PDB file of C-alpha atoms in Angstrom:
ATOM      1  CA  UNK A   1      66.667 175.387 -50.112  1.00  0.00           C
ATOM      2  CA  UNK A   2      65.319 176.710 -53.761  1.00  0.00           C
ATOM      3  CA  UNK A   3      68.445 179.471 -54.678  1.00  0.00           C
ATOM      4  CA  UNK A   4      64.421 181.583 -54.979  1.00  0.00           C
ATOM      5  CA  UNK A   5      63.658 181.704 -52.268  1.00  0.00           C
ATOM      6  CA  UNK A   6      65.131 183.466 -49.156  1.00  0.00           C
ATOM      7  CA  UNK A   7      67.586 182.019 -46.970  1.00  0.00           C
ATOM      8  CA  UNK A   8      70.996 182.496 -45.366  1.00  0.00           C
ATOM      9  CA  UNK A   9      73.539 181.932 -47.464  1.00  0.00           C
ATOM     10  CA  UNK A  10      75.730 184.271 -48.397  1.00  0.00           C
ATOM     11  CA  UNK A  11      76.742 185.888 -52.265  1.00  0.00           C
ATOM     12  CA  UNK A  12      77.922 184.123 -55.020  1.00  0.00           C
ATOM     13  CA  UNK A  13      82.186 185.053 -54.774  1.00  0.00           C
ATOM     14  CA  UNK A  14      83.420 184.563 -58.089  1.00  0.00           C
ATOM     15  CA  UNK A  15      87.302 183.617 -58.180  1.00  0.00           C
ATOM     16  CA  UNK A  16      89.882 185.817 -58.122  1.00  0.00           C
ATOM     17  CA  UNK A  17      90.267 186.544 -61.968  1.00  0.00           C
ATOM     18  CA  UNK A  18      86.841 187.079 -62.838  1.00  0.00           C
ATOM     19  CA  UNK A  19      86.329 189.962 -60.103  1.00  0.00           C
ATOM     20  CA  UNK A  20      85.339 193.348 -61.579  1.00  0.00           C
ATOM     21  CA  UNK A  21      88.524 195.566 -62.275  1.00  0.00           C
ATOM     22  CA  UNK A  22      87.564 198.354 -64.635  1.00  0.00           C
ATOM     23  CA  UNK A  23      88.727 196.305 -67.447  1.00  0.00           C
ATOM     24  CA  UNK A  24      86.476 193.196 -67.872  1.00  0.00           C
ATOM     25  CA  UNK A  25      82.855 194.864 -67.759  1.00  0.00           C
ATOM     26  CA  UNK A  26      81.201 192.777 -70.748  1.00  0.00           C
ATOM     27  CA  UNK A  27      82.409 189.417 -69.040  1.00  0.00           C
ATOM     28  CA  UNK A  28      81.733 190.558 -65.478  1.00  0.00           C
ATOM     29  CA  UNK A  29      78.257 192.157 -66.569  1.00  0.00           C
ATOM     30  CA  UNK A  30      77.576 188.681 -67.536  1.00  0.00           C
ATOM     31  CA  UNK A  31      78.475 186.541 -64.530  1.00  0.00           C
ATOM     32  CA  UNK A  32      76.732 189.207 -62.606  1.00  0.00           C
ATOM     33  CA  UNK A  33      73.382 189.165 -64.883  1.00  0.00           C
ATOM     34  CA  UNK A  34      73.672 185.379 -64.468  1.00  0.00           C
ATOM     35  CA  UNK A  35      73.679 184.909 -60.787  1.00  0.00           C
ATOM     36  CA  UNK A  36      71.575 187.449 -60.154  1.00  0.00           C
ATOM     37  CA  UNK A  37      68.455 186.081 -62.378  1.00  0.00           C
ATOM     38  CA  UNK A  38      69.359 182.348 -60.752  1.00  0.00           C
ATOM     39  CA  UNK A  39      68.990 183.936 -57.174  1.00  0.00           C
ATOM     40  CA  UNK A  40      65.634 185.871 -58.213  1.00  0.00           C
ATOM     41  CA  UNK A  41      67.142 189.425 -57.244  1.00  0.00           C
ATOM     42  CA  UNK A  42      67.525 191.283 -60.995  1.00  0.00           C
ATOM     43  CA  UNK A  43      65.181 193.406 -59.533  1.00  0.00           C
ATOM     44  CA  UNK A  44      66.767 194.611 -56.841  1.00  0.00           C
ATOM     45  CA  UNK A  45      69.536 196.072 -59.925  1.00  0.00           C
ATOM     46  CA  UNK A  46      66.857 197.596 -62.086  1.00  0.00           C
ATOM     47  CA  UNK A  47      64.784 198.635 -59.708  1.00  0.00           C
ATOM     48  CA  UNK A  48      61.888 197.029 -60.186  1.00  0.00           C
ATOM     49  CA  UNK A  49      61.411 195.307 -56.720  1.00  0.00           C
ATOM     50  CA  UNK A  50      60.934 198.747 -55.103  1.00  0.00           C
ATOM     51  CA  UNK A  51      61.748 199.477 -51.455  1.00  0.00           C
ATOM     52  CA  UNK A  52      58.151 199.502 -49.742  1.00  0.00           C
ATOM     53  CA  UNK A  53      56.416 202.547 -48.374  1.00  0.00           C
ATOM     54  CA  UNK A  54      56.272 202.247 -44.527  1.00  0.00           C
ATOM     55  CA  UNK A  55      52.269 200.807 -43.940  1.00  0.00           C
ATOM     56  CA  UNK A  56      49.497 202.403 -42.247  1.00  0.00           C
ATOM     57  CA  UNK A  57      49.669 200.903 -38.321  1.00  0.00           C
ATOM     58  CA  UNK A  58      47.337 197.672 -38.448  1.00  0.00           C
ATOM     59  CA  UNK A  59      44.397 196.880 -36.638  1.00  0.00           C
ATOM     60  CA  UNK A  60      44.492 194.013 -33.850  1.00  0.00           C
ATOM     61  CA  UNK A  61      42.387 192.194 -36.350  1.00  0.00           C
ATOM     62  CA  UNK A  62      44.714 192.509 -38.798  1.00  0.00           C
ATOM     63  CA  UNK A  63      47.212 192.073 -36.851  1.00  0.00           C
ATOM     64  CA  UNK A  64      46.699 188.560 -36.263  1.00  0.00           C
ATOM     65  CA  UNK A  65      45.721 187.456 -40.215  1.00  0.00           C
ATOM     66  CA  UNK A  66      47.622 184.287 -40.959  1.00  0.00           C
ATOM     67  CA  UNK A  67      51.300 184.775 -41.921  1.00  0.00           C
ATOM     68  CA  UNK A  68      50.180 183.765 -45.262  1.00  0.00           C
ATOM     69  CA  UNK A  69      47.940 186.623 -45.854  1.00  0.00           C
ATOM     70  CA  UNK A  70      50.432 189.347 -45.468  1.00  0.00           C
ATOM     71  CA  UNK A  71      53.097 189.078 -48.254  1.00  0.00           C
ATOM     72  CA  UNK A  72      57.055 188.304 -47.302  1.00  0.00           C
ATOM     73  CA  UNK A  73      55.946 187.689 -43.962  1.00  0.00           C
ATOM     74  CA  UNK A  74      57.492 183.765 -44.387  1.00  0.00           C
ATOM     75  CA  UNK A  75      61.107 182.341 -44.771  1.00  0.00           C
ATOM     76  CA  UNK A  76      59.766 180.983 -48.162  1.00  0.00           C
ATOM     77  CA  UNK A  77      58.982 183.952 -49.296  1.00  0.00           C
ATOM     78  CA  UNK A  78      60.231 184.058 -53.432  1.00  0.00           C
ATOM     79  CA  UNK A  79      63.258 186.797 -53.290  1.00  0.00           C
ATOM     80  CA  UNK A  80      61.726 187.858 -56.928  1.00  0.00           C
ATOM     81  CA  UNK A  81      58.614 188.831 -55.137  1.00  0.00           C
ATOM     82  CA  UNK A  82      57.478 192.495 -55.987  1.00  0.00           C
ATOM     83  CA  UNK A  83      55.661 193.107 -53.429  1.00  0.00           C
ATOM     84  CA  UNK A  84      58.561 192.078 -50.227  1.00  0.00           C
ATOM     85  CA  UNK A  85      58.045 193.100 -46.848  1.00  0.00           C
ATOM     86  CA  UNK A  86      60.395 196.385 -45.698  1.00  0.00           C
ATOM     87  CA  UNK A  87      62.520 193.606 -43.573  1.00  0.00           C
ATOM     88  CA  UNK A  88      62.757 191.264 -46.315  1.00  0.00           C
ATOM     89  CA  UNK A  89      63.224 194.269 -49.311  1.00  0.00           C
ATOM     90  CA  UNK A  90      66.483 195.249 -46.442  1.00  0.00           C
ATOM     91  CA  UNK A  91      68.106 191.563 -46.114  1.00  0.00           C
ATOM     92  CA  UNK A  92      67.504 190.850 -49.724  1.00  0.00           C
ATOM     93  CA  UNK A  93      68.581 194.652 -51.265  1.00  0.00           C
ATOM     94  CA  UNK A  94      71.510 193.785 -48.731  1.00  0.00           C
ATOM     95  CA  UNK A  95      72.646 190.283 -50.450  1.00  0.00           C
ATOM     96  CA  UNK A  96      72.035 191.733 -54.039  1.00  0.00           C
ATOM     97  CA  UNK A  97      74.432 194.809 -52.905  1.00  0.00           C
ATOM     98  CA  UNK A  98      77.059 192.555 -51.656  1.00  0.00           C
ATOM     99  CA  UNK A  99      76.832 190.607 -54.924  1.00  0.00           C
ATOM    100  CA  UNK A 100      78.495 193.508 -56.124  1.00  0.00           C
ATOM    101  CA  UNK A 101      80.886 194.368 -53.946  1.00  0.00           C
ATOM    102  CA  UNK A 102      81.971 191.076 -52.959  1.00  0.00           C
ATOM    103  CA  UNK A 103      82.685 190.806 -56.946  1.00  0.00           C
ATOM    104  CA  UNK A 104      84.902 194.242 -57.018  1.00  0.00           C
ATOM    105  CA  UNK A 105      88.268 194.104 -56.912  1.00  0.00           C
ATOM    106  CA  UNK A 106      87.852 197.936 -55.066  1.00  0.00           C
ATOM    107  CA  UNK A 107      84.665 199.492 -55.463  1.00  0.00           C
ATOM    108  CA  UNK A 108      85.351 203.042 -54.370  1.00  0.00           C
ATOM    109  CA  UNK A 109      88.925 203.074 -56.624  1.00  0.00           C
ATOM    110  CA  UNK A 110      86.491 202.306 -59.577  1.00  0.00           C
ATOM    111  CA  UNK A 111      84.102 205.167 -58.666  1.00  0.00           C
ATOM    112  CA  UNK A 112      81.300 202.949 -56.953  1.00  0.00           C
ATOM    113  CA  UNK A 113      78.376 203.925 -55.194  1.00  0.00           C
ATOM    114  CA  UNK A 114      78.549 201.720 -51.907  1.00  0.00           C
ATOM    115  CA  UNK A 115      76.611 204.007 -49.663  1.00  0.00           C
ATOM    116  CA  UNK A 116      73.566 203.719 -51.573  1.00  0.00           C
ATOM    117  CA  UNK A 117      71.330 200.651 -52.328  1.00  0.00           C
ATOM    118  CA  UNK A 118      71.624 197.854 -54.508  1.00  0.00           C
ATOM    119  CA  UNK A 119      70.060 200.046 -57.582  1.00  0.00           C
ATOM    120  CA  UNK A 120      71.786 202.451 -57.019  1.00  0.00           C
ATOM    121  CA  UNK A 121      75.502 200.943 -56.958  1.00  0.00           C
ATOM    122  CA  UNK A 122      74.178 198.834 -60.106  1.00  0.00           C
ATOM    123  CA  UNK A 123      73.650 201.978 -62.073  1.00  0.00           C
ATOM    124  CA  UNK A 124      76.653 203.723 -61.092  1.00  0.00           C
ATOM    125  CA  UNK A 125      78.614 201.055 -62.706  1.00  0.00           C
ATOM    126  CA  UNK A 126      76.654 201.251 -65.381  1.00  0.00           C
ATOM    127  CA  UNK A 127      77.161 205.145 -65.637  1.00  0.00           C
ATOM    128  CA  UNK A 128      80.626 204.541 -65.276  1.00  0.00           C
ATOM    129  CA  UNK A 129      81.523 201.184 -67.511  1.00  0.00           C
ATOM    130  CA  UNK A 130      78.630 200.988 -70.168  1.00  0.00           C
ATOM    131  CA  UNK A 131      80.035 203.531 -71.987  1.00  0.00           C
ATOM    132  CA  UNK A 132      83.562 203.226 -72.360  1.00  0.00           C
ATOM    133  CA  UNK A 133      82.259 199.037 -72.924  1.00  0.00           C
ATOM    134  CA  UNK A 134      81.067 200.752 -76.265  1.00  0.00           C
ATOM    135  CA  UNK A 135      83.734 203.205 -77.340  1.00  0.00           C
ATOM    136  CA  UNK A 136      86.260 200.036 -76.509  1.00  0.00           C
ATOM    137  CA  UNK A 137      84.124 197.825 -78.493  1.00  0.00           C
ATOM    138  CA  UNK A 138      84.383 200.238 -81.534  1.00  0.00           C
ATOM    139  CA  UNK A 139      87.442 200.930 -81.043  1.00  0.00           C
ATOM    140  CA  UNK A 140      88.443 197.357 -81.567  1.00  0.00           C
ATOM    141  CA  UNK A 141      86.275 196.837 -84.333  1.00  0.00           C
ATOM    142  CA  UNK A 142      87.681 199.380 -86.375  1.00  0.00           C
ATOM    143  CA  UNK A 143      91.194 198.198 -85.426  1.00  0.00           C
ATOM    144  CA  UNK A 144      90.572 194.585 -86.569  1.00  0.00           C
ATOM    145  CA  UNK A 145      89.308 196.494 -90.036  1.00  0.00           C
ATOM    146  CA  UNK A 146      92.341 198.481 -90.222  1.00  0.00           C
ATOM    147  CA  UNK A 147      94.722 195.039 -90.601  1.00  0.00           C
ATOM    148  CA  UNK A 148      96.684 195.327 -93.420  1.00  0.00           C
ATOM    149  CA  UNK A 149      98.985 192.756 -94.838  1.00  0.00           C
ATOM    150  CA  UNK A 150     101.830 193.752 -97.278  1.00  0.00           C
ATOM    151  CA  UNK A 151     104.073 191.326 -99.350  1.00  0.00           C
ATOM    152  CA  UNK A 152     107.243 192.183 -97.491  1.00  0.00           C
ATOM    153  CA  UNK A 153     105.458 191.023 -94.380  1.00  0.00           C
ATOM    154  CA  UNK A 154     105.422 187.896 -92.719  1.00  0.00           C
ATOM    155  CA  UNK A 155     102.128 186.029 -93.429  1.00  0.00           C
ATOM    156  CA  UNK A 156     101.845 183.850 -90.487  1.00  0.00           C
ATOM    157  CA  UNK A 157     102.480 186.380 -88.203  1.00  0.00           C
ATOM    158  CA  UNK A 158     100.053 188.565 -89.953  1.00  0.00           C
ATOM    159  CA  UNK A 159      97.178 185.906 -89.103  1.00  0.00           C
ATOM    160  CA  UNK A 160      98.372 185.668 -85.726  1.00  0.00           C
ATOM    161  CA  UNK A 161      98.122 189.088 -84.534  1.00  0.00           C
ATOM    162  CA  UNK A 162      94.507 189.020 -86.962  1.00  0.00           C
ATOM    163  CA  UNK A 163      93.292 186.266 -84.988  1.00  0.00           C
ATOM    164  CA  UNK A 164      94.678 188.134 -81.448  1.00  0.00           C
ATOM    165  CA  UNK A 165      92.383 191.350 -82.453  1.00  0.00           C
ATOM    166  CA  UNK A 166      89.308 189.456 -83.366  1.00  0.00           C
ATOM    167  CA  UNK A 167      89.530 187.410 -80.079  1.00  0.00           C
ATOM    168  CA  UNK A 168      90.004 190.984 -77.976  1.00  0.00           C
ATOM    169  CA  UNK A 169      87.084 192.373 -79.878  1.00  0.00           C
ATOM    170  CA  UNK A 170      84.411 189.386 -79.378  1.00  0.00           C
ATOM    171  CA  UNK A 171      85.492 189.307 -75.704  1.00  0.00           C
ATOM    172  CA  UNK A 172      84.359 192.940 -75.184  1.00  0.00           C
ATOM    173  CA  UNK A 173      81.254 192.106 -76.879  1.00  0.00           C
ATOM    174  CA  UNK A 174      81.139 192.483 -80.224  1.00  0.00           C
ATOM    175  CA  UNK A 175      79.713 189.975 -82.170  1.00  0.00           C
ATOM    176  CA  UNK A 176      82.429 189.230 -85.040  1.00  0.00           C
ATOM    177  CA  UNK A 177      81.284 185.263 -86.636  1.00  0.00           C
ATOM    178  CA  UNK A 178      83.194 183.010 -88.031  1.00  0.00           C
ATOM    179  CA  UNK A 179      81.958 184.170 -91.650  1.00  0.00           C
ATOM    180  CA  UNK A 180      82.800 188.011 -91.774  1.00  0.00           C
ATOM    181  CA  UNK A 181      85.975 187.543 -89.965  1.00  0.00           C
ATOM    182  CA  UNK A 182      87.062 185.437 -93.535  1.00  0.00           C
ATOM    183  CA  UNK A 183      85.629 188.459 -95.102  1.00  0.00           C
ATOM    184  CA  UNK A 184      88.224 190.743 -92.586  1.00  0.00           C
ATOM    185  CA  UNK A 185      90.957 188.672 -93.590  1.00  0.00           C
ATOM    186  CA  UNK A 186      90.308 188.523 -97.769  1.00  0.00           C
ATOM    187  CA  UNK A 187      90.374 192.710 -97.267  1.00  0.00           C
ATOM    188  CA  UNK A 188      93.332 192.552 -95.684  1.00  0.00           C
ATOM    189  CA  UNK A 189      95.250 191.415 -97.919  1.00  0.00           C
ATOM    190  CA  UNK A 190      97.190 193.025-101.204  1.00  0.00           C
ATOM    191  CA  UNK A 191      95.884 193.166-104.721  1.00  0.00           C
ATOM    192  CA  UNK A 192      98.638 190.875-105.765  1.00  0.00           C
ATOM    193  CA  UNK A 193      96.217 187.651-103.625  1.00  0.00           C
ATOM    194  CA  UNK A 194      93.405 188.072-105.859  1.00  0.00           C
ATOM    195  CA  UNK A 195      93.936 184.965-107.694  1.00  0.00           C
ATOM    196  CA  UNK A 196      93.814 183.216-104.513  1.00  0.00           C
ATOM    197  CA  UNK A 197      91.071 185.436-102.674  1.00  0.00           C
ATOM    198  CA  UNK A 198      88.618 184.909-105.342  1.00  0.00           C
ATOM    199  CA  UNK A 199      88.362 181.238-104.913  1.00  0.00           C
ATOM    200  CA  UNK A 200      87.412 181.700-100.933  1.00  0.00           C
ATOM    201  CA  UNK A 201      84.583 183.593-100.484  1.00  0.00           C
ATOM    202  CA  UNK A 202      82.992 180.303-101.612  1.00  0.00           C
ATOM    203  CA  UNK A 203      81.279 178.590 -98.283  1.00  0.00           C
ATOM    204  CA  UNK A 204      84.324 177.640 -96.024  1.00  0.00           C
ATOM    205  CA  UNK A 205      85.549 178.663 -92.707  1.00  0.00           C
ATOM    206  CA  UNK A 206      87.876 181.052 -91.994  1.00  0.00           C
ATOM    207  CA  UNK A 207      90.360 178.125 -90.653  1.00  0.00           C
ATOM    208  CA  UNK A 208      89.973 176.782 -94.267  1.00  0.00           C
ATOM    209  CA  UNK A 209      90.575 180.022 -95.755  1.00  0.00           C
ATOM    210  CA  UNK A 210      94.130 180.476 -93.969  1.00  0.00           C
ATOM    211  CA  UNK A 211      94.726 177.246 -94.940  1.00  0.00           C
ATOM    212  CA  UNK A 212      94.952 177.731 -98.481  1.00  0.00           C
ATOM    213  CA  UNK A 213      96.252 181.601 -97.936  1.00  0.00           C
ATOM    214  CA  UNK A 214      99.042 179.898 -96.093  1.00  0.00           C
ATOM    215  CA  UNK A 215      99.777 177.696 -98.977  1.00  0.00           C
ATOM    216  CA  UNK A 216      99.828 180.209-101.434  1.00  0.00           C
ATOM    217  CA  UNK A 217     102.026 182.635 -99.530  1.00  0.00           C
ATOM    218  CA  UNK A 218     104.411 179.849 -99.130  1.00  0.00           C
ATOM    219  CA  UNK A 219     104.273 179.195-102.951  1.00  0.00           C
ATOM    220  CA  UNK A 220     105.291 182.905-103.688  1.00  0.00           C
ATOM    221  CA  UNK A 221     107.439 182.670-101.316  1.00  0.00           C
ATOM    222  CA  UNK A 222     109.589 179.984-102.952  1.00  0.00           C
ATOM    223  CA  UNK A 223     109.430 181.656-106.387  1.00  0.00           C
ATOM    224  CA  UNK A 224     110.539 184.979-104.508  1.00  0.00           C
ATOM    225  CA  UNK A 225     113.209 182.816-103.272  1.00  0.00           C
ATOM    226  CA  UNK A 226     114.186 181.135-106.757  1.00  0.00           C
ATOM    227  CA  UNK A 227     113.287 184.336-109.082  1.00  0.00           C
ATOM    228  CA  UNK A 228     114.832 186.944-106.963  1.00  0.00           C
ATOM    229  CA  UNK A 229     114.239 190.800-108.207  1.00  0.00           C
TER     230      UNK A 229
END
């Protein structure tokens, strides 16, 4: 059966790792975004499939319209319907809520509405996660700017822990490319590298760029070695 239209199978259950656990909201946000648009039931999260208003009591002529007159009134009815019947808005506001929870390591540790509907557990994480998402992000950011390399230090362990932070801060989201983390790395680096630094901001990749950092610290490294001070 079309993953649109309504049926019985249960929520996506992502493994283990990828679960929601207060720490992986960017990444989780995703894999939750994802299945819900493939299953038709974003709006059941963003409330824009809105639990219907009980009808007026029908007529016995109404009552008997084909099954295709009256909307979500058939198993094939598209779960991204607007307009769903109250039964079918229940069973599928029910499947997009376990989504959720299913996907939560522990849903009321993390501060998780679970008593209300699907909309309404969305936006508490939301409420809850969005925000400190965004202070983490910038506080990332501004860490990976920070990096400072000094001359005493050791070089390859400088790009290491460089390459560690601008990993951490693409994973939560922020959008760091290949081009301005060179740029990150150049500023990082001592007065004493301009002869080298000048040379890179030429078109080349950042993995180029450490190449030929790496070979110049290990050049003034040797002289360090064979001039002492």
């Amino acid at each position: 059966m079309s993953p649109t239209t309504t049926g019985g199978s249960s929520p996506l259950i992502f493994a283990n790792d990828d679960k929601f656990d207060g720490m992986n909201w960017v990444t989780w946000r995703g894999l939750i975004c994802i299945a819900a648009e493939v299953r038709g039931i974003s709006g059941y999260l963003d409330r824009t499939i809105k639990n219907p208003v009980p009808s007026a009591p029908t007529t016995m002529l109404q009552s008997i319209a084909a099954p295709a007159d009256v909307p979500g009134t058939t198993d094939n009815t598209p779960w991204d319907l607007l307009t769903p019947s109250a039964a079918k808005w229940k069973a599928q506001n029910a499947w997009a809520k376990g989504l959720l929870m299913f996907n939560t390591k522990n849903p009321i540790g993390l501060g998780i509405d679970i008593l209300g509907t699907a909309a309404d557990a969305w936006n508490s994480y939301i409420l809850r996660y969005e925000a400190a998402s965004d202070m983490a992000c910038q506080t990332a950011e501004q860490d990976l700017h920070n990096m400072q390399y000094s001359d005493n230090n050791d070089f390859p362990s400088h790009i290491a822990t460089i390459c560690t932070k601008w990993a951490h801060t693409n994973t939560l989201g922020v959008d760091i490319n290949n081009g301005n983390f060179k740029t990150i790395i150049l500023n990082s680096l001592p007065t004493t590298w301009d002869p080298v630094i000048a040379s890179l901001y030429c078109n080349m990749s950042s993995i180029e760029a450490i190449s030929q950092l790496h070979s110049w610290w290990i050049c003034i490294s040797r002289n360090k070695v064979t001039n002492p001070a």
